[in-house]
mmCIF file with all atom_site columns, C-alpha atoms in Angstrom:
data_model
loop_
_atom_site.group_PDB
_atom_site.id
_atom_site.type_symbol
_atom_site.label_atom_id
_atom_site.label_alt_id
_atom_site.label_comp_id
_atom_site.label_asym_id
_atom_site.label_entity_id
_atom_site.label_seq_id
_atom_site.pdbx_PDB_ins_code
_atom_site.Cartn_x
_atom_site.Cartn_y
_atom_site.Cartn_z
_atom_site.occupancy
_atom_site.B_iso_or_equiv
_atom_site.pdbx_formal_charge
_atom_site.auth_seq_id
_atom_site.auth_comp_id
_atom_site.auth_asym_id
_atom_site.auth_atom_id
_atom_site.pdbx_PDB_model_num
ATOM 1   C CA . UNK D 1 1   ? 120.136 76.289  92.408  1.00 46.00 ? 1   UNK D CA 1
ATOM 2   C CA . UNK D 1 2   ? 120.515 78.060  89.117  1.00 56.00 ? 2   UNK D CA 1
ATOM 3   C CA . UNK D 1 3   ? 120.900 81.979  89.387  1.00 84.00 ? 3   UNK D CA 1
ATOM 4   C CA . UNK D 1 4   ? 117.844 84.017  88.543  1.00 91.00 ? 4   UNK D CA 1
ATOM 5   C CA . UNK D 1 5   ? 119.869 87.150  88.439  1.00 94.00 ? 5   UNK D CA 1
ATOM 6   C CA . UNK D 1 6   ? 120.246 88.370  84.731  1.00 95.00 ? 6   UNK D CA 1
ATOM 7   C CA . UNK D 1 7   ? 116.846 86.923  83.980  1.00 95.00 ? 7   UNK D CA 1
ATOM 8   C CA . UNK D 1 8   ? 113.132 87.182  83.155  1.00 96.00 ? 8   UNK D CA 1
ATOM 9   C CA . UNK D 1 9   ? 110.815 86.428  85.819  1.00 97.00 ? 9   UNK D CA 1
ATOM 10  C CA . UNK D 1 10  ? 107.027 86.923  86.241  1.00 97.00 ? 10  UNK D CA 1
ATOM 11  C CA . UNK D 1 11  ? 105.308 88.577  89.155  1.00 98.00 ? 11  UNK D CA 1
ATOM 12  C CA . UNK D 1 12  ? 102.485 87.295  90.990  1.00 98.00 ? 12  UNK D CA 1
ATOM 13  C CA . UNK D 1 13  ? 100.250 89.024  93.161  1.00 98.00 ? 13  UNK D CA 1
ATOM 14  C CA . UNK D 1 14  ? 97.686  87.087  95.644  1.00 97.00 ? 14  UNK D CA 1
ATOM 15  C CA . UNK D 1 15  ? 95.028  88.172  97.938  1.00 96.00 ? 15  UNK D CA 1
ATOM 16  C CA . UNK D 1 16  ? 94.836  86.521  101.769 1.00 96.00 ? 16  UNK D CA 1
ATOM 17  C CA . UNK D 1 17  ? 92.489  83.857  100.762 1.00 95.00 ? 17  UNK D CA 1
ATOM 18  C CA . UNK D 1 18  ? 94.428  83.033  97.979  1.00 95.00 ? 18  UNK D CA 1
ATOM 19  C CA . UNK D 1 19  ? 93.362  84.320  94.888  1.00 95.00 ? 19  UNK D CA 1
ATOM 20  C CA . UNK D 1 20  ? 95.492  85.478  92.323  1.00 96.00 ? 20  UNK D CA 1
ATOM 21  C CA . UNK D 1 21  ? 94.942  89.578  92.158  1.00 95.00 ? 21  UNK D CA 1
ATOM 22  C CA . UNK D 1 22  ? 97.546  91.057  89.853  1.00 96.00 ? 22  UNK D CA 1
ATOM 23  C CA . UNK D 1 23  ? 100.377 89.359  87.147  1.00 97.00 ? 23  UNK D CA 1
ATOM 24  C CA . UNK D 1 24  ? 102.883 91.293  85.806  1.00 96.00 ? 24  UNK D CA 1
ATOM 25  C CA . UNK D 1 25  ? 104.389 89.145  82.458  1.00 95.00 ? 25  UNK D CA 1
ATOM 26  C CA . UNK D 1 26  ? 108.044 90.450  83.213  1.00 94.00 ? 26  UNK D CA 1
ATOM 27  C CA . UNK D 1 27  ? 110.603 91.760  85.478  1.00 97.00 ? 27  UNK D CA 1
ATOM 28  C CA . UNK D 1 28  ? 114.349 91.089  85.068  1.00 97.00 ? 28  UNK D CA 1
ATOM 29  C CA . UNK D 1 29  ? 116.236 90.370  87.622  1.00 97.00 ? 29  UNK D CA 1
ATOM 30  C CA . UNK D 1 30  ? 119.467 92.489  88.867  1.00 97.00 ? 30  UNK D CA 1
ATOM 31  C CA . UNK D 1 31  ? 119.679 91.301  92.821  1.00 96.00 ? 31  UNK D CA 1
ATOM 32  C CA . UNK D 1 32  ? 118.881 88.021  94.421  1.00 95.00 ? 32  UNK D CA 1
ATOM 33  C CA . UNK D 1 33  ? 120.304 88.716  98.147  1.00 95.00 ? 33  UNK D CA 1
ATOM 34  C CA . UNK D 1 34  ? 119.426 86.449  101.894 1.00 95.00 ? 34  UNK D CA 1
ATOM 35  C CA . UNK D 1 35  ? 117.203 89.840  101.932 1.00 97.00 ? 35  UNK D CA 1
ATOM 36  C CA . UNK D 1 36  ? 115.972 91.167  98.870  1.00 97.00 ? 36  UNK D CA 1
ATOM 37  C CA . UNK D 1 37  ? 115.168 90.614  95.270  1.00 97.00 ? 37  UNK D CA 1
ATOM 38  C CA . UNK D 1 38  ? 115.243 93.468  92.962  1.00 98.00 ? 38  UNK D CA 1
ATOM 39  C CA . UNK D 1 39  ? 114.142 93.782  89.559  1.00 98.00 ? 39  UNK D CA 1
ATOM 40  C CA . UNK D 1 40  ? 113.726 96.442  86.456  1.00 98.00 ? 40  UNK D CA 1
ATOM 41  C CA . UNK D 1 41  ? 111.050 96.531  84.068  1.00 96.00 ? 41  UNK D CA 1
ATOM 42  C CA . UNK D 1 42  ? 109.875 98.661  81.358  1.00 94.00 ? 42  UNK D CA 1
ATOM 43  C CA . UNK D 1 43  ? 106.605 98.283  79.582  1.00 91.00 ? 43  UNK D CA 1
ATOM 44  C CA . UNK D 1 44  ? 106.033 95.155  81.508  1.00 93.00 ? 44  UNK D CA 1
ATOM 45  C CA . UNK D 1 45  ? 102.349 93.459  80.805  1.00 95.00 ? 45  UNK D CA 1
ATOM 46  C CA . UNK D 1 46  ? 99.696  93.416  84.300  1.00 95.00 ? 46  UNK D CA 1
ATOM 47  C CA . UNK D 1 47  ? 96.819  91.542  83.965  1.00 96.00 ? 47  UNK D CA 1
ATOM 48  C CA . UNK D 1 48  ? 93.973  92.388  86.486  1.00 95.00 ? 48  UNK D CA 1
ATOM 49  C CA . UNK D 1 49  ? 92.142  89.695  88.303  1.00 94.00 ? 49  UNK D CA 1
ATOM 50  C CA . UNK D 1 50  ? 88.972  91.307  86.439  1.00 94.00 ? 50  UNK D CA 1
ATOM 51  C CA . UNK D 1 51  ? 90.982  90.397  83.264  1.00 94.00 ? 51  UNK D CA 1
ATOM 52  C CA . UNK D 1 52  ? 91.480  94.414  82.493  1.00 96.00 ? 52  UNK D CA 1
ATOM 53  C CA . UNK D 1 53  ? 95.203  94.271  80.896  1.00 96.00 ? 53  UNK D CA 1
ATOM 54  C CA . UNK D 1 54  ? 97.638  97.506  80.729  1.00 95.00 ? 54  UNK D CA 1
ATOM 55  C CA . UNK D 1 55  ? 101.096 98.133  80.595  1.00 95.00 ? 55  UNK D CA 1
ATOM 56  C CA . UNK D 1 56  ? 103.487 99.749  82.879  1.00 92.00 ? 56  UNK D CA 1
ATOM 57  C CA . UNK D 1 57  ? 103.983 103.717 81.804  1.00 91.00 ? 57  UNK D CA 1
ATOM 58  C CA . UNK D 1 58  ? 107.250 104.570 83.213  1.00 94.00 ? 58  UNK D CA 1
ATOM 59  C CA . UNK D 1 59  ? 110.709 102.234 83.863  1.00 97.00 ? 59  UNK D CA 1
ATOM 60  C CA . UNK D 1 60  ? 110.507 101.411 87.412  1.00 97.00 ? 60  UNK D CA 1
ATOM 61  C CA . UNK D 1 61  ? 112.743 98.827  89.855  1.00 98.00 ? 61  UNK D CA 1
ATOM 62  C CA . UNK D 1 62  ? 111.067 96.891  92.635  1.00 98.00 ? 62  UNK D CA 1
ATOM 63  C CA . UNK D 1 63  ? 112.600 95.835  95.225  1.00 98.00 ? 63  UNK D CA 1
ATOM 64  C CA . UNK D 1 64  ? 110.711 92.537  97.466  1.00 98.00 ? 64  UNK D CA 1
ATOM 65  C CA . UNK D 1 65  ? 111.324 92.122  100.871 1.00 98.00 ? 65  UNK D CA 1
ATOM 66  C CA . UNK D 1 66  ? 111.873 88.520  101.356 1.00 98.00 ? 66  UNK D CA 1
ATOM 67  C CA . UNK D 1 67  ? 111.519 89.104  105.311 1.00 98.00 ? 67  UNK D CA 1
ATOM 68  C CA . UNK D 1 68  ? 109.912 92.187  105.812 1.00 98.00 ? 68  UNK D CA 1
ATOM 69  C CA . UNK D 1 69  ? 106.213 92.835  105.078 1.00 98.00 ? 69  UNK D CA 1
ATOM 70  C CA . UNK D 1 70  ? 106.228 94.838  102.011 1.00 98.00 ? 70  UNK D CA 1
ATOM 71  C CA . UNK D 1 71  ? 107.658 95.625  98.920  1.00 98.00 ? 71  UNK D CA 1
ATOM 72  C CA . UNK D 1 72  ? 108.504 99.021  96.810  1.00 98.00 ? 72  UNK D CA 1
ATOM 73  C CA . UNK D 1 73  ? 108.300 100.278 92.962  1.00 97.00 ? 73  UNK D CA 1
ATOM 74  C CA . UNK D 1 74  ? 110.281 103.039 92.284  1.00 98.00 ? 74  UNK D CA 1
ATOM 75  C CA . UNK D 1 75  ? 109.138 104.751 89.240  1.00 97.00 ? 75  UNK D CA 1
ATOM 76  C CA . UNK D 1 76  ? 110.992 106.471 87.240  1.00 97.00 ? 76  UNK D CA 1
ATOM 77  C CA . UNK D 1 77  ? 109.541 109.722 86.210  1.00 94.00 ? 77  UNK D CA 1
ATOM 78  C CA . UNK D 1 78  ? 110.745 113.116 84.363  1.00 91.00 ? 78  UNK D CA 1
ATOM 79  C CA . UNK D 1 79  ? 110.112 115.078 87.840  1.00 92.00 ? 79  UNK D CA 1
ATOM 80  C CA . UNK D 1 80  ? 112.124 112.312 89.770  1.00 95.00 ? 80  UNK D CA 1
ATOM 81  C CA . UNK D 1 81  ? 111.463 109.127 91.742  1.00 97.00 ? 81  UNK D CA 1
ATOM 82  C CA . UNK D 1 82  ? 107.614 108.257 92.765  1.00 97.00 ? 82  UNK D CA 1
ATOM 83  C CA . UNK D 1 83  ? 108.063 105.176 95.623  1.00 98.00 ? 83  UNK D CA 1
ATOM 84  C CA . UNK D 1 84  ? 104.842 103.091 95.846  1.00 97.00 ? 84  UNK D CA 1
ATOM 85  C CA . UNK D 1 85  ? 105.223 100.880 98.534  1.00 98.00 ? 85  UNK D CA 1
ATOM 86  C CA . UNK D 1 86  ? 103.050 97.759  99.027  1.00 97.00 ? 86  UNK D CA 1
ATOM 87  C CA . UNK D 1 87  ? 102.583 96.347  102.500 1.00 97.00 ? 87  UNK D CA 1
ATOM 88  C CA . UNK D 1 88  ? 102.277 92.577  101.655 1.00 98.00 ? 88  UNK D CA 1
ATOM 89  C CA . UNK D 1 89  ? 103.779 89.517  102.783 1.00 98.00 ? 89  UNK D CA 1
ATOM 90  C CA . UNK D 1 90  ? 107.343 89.051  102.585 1.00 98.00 ? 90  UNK D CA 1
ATOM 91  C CA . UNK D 1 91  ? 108.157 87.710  99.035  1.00 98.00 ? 91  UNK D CA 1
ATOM 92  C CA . UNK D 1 92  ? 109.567 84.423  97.531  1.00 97.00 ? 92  UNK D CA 1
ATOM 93  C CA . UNK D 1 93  ? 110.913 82.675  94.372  1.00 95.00 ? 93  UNK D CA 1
ATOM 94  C CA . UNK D 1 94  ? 108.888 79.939  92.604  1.00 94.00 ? 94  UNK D CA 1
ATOM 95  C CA . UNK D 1 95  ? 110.456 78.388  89.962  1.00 89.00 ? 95  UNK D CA 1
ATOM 96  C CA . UNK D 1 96  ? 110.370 81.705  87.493  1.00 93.00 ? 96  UNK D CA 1
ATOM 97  C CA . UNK D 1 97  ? 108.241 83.832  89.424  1.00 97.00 ? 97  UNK D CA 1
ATOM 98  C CA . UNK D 1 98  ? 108.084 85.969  92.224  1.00 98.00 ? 98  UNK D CA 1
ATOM 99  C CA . UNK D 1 99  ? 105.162 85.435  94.809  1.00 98.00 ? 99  UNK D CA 1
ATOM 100 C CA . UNK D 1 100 ? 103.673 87.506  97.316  1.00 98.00 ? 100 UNK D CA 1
ATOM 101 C CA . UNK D 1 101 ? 100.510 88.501  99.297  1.00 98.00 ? 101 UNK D CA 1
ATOM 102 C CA . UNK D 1 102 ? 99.217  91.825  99.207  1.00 96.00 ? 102 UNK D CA 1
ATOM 103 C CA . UNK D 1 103 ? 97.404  93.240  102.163 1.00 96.00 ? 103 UNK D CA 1
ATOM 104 C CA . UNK D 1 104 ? 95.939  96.672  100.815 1.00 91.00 ? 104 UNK D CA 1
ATOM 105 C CA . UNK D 1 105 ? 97.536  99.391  102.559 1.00 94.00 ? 105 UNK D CA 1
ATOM 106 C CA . UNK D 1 106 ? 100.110 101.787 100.788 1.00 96.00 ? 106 UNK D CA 1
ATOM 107 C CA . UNK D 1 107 ? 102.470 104.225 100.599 1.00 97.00 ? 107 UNK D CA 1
ATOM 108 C CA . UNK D 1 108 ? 102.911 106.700 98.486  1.00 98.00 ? 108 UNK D CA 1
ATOM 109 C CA . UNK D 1 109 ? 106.545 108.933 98.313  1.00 98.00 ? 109 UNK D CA 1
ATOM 110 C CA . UNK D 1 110 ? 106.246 111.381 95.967  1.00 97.00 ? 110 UNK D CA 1
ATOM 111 C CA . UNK D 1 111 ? 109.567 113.457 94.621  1.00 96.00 ? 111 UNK D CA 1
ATOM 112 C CA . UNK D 1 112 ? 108.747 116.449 96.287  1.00 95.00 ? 112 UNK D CA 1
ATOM 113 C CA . UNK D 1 113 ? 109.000 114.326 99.431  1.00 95.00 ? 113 UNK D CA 1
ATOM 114 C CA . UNK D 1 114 ? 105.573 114.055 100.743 1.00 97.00 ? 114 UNK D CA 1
ATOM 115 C CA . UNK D 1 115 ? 104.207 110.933 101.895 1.00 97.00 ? 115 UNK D CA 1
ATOM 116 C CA . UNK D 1 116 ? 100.836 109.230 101.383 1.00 97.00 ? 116 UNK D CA 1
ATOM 117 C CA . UNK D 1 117 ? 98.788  106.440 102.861 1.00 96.00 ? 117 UNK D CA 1
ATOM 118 C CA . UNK D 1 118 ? 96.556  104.616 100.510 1.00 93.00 ? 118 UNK D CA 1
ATOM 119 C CA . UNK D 1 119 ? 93.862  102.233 100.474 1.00 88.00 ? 119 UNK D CA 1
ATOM 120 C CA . UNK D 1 120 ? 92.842  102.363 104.544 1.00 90.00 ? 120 UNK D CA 1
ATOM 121 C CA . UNK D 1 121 ? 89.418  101.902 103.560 1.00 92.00 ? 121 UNK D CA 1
ATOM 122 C CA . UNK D 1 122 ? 89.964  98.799  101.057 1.00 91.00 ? 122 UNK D CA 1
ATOM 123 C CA . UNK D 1 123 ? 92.160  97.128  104.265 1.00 95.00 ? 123 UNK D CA 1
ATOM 124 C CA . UNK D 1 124 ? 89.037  97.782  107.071 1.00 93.00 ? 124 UNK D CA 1
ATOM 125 C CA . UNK D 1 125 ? 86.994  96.308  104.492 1.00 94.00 ? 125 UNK D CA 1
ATOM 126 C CA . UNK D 1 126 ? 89.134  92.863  103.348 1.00 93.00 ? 126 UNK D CA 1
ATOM 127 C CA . UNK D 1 127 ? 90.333  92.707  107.264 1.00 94.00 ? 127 UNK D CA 1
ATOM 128 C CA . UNK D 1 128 ? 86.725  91.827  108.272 1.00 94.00 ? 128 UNK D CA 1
ATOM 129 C CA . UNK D 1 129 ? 86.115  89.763  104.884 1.00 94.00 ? 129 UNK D CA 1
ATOM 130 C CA . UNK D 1 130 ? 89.309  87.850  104.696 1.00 95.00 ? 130 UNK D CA 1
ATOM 131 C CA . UNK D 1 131 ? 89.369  87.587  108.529 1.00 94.00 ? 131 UNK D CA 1
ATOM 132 C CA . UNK D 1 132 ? 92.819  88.791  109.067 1.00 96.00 ? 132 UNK D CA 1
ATOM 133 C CA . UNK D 1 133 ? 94.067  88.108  112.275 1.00 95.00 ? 133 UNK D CA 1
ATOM 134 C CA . UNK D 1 134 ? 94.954  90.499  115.195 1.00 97.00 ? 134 UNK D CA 1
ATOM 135 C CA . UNK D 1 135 ? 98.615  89.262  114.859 1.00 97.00 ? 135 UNK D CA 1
ATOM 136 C CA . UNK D 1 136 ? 98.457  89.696  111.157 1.00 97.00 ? 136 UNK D CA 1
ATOM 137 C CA . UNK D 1 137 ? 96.653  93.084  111.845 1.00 96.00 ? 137 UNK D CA 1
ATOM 138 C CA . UNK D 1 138 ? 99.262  94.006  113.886 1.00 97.00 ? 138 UNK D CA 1
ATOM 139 C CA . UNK D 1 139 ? 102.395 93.102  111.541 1.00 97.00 ? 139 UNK D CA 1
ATOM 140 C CA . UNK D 1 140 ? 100.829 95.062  109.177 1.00 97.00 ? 140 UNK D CA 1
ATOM 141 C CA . UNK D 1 141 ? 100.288 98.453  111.137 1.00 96.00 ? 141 UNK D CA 1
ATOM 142 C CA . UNK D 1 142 ? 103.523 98.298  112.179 1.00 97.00 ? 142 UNK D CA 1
ATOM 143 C CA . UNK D 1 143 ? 105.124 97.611  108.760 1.00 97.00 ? 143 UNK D CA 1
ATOM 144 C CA . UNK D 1 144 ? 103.012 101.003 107.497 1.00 97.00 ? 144 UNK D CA 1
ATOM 145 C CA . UNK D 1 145 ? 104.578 103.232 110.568 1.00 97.00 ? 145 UNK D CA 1
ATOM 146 C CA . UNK D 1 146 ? 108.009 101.531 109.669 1.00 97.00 ? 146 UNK D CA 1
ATOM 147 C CA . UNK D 1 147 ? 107.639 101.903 106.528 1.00 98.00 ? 147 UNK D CA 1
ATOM 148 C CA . UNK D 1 148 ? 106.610 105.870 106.501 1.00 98.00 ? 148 UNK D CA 1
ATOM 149 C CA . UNK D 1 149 ? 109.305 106.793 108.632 1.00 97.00 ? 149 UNK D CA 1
ATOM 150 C CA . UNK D 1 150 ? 111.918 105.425 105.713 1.00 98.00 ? 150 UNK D CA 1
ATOM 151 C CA . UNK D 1 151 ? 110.145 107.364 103.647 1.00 98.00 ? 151 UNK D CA 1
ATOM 152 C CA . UNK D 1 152 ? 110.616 110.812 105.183 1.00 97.00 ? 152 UNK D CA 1
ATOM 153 C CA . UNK D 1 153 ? 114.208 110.120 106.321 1.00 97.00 ? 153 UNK D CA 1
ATOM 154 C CA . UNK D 1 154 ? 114.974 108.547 102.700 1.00 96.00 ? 154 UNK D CA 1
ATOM 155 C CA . UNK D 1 155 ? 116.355 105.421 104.014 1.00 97.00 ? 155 UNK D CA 1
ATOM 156 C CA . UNK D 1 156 ? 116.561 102.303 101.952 1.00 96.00 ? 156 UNK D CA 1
ATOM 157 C CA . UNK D 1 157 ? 115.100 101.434 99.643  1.00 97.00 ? 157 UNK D CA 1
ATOM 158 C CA . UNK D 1 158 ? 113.360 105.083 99.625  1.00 98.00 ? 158 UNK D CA 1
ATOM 159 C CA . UNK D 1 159 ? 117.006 106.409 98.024  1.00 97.00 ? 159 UNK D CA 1
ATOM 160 C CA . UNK D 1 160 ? 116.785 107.947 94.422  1.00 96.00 ? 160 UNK D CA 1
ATOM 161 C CA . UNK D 1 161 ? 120.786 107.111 94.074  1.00 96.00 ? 161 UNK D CA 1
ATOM 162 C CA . UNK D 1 162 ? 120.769 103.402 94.526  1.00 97.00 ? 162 UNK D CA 1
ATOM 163 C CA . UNK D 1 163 ? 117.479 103.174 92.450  1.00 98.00 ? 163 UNK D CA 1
ATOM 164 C CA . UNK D 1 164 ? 119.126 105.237 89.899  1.00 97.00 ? 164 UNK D CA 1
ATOM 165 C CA . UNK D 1 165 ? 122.460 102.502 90.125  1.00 97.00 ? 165 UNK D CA 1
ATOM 166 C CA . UNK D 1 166 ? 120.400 99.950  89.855  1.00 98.00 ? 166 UNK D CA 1
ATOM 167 C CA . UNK D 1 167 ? 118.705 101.644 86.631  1.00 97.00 ? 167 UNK D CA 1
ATOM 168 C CA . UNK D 1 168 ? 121.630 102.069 85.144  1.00 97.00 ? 168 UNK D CA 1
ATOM 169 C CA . UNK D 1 169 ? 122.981 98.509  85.966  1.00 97.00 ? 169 UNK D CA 1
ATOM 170 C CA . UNK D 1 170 ? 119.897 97.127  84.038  1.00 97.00 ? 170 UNK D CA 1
ATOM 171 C CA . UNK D 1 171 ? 120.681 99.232  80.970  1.00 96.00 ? 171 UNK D CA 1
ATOM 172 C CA . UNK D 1 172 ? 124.061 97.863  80.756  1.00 95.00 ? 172 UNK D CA 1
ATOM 173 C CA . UNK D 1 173 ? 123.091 93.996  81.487  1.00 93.00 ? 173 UNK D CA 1
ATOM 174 C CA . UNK D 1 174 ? 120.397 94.233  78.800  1.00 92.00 ? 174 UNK D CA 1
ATOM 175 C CA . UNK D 1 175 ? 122.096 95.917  76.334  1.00 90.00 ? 175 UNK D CA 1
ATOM 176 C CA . UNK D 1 176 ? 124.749 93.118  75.994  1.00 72.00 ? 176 UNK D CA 1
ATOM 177 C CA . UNK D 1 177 ? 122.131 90.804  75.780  1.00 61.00 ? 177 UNK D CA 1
ATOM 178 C CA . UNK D 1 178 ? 120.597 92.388  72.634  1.00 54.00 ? 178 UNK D CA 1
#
C-alpha cells in the first residue's frame, strides 16, 4: 500500500442511510497512524448535499478517528484554537478519500475554554427518521460525554500545541513541494 501521507485527499461526508451530505475537494495529509489520520487544509472547497458550495475561512487540521466515534477540526483563528468536534463513525481510507458517517451531534471548544453541544435537536429528529439503533444511540451518547470531558481537561486531540506542530509541519512539507 502506497503512503497517503504527503498527499491530497478528498473528504467525504455521509448520512446513516447513506447519502452523501458534505465533500470537501482537499485535505493533505500529514499522519496516517493504526489510530488516526490527520490532515491540513486551507481554503479547501465543501460542497453541500443541497449543492450550496463555500470555502473553508480559516487553516484548520482534522484529525479522524479511525476507531473512535468522531472526528475534530481545529481551526485556526487570530484569538486561538476553535475545536469542532463531529461525533460520526470512525473514519477510513478509500482509494484517495477519506470516508465517514456523521451522526449530528457536536462539540464545540472555543479558545476561551468553554464547551458547547450542538445539533441535539437535528440528532432526536434523524434518530427517529434514520432509525438509529439503541446500540448505535448508545455509542453515540457516550462518545459526546467522552468527548466533552477531553475538551475541558484539554486532552488529545483538544491540545493547541500539537495542533500548532502539526500546522507548522504542513507549512514546511508544502513549501518544498512548491
Amino acid at each position: 500500500i502506497m503512503s497517503i501521507v504527503g498527499r491530497w485527499v478528498g473528504i467525504q461526508c455521509y448520512k446513516h442511510d447513506g447519502a452523501v451530505h458534505r465533500c470537501w475537494d482537499r485535505g493533505f495529509v500529514l499522519e496516517n497512524s493504526h489510530d488516526y489520520i490527520v490532515i491540513a487544509s486551507r481554503r479547501a472547497k465543501v460542497v453541500e448535499n443541497n449543492g450550496r458550495r463555500w470555502f473553508t475561512k480559516e487553516p484548520a487540521i482534522t484529525i479522524f478517528s479511525k476507531h473512535e466515534w468522531w472526528n475534530a477540526i481545529c481551526m485556526i483563528k487570530n484569538d486561538g484554537i476553535c475545536y469542532y468536534c463531529n461525533i460520526a463513525s470512525p473514519s477510513m481510507i478509500d482509494r484517495d478519500v477519506i470516508k465517514y458517517i456523521d451522526y449530528d451531534l457536536d462539540a464545540k471548544l472555543f479558545p476561551n475554554g468553554e464547551v458547547r453541544v450542538l445539533d441535539e435537536k437535528e440528532y432526536a429528529h434523524h434518530r427517529d427518521s434514520y432509525g438509529y439503533d439503541d446500540e448505535l444511540d448508545k455509542i453515540l451518547k457516550y462518545t459526546m460525554k467522552f468527548i466533552i470531558e477531553r475538551m475541558k481537561k484539554h486532552e488529545f486531540p483538544f491540545q493547541e500545541n500539537i495542533v500548532r506542530d502539526y500546522y507548522q509541519s504542513f507549512l514546511e512539507m508544502t513549501a518544498k513541494k512548491e
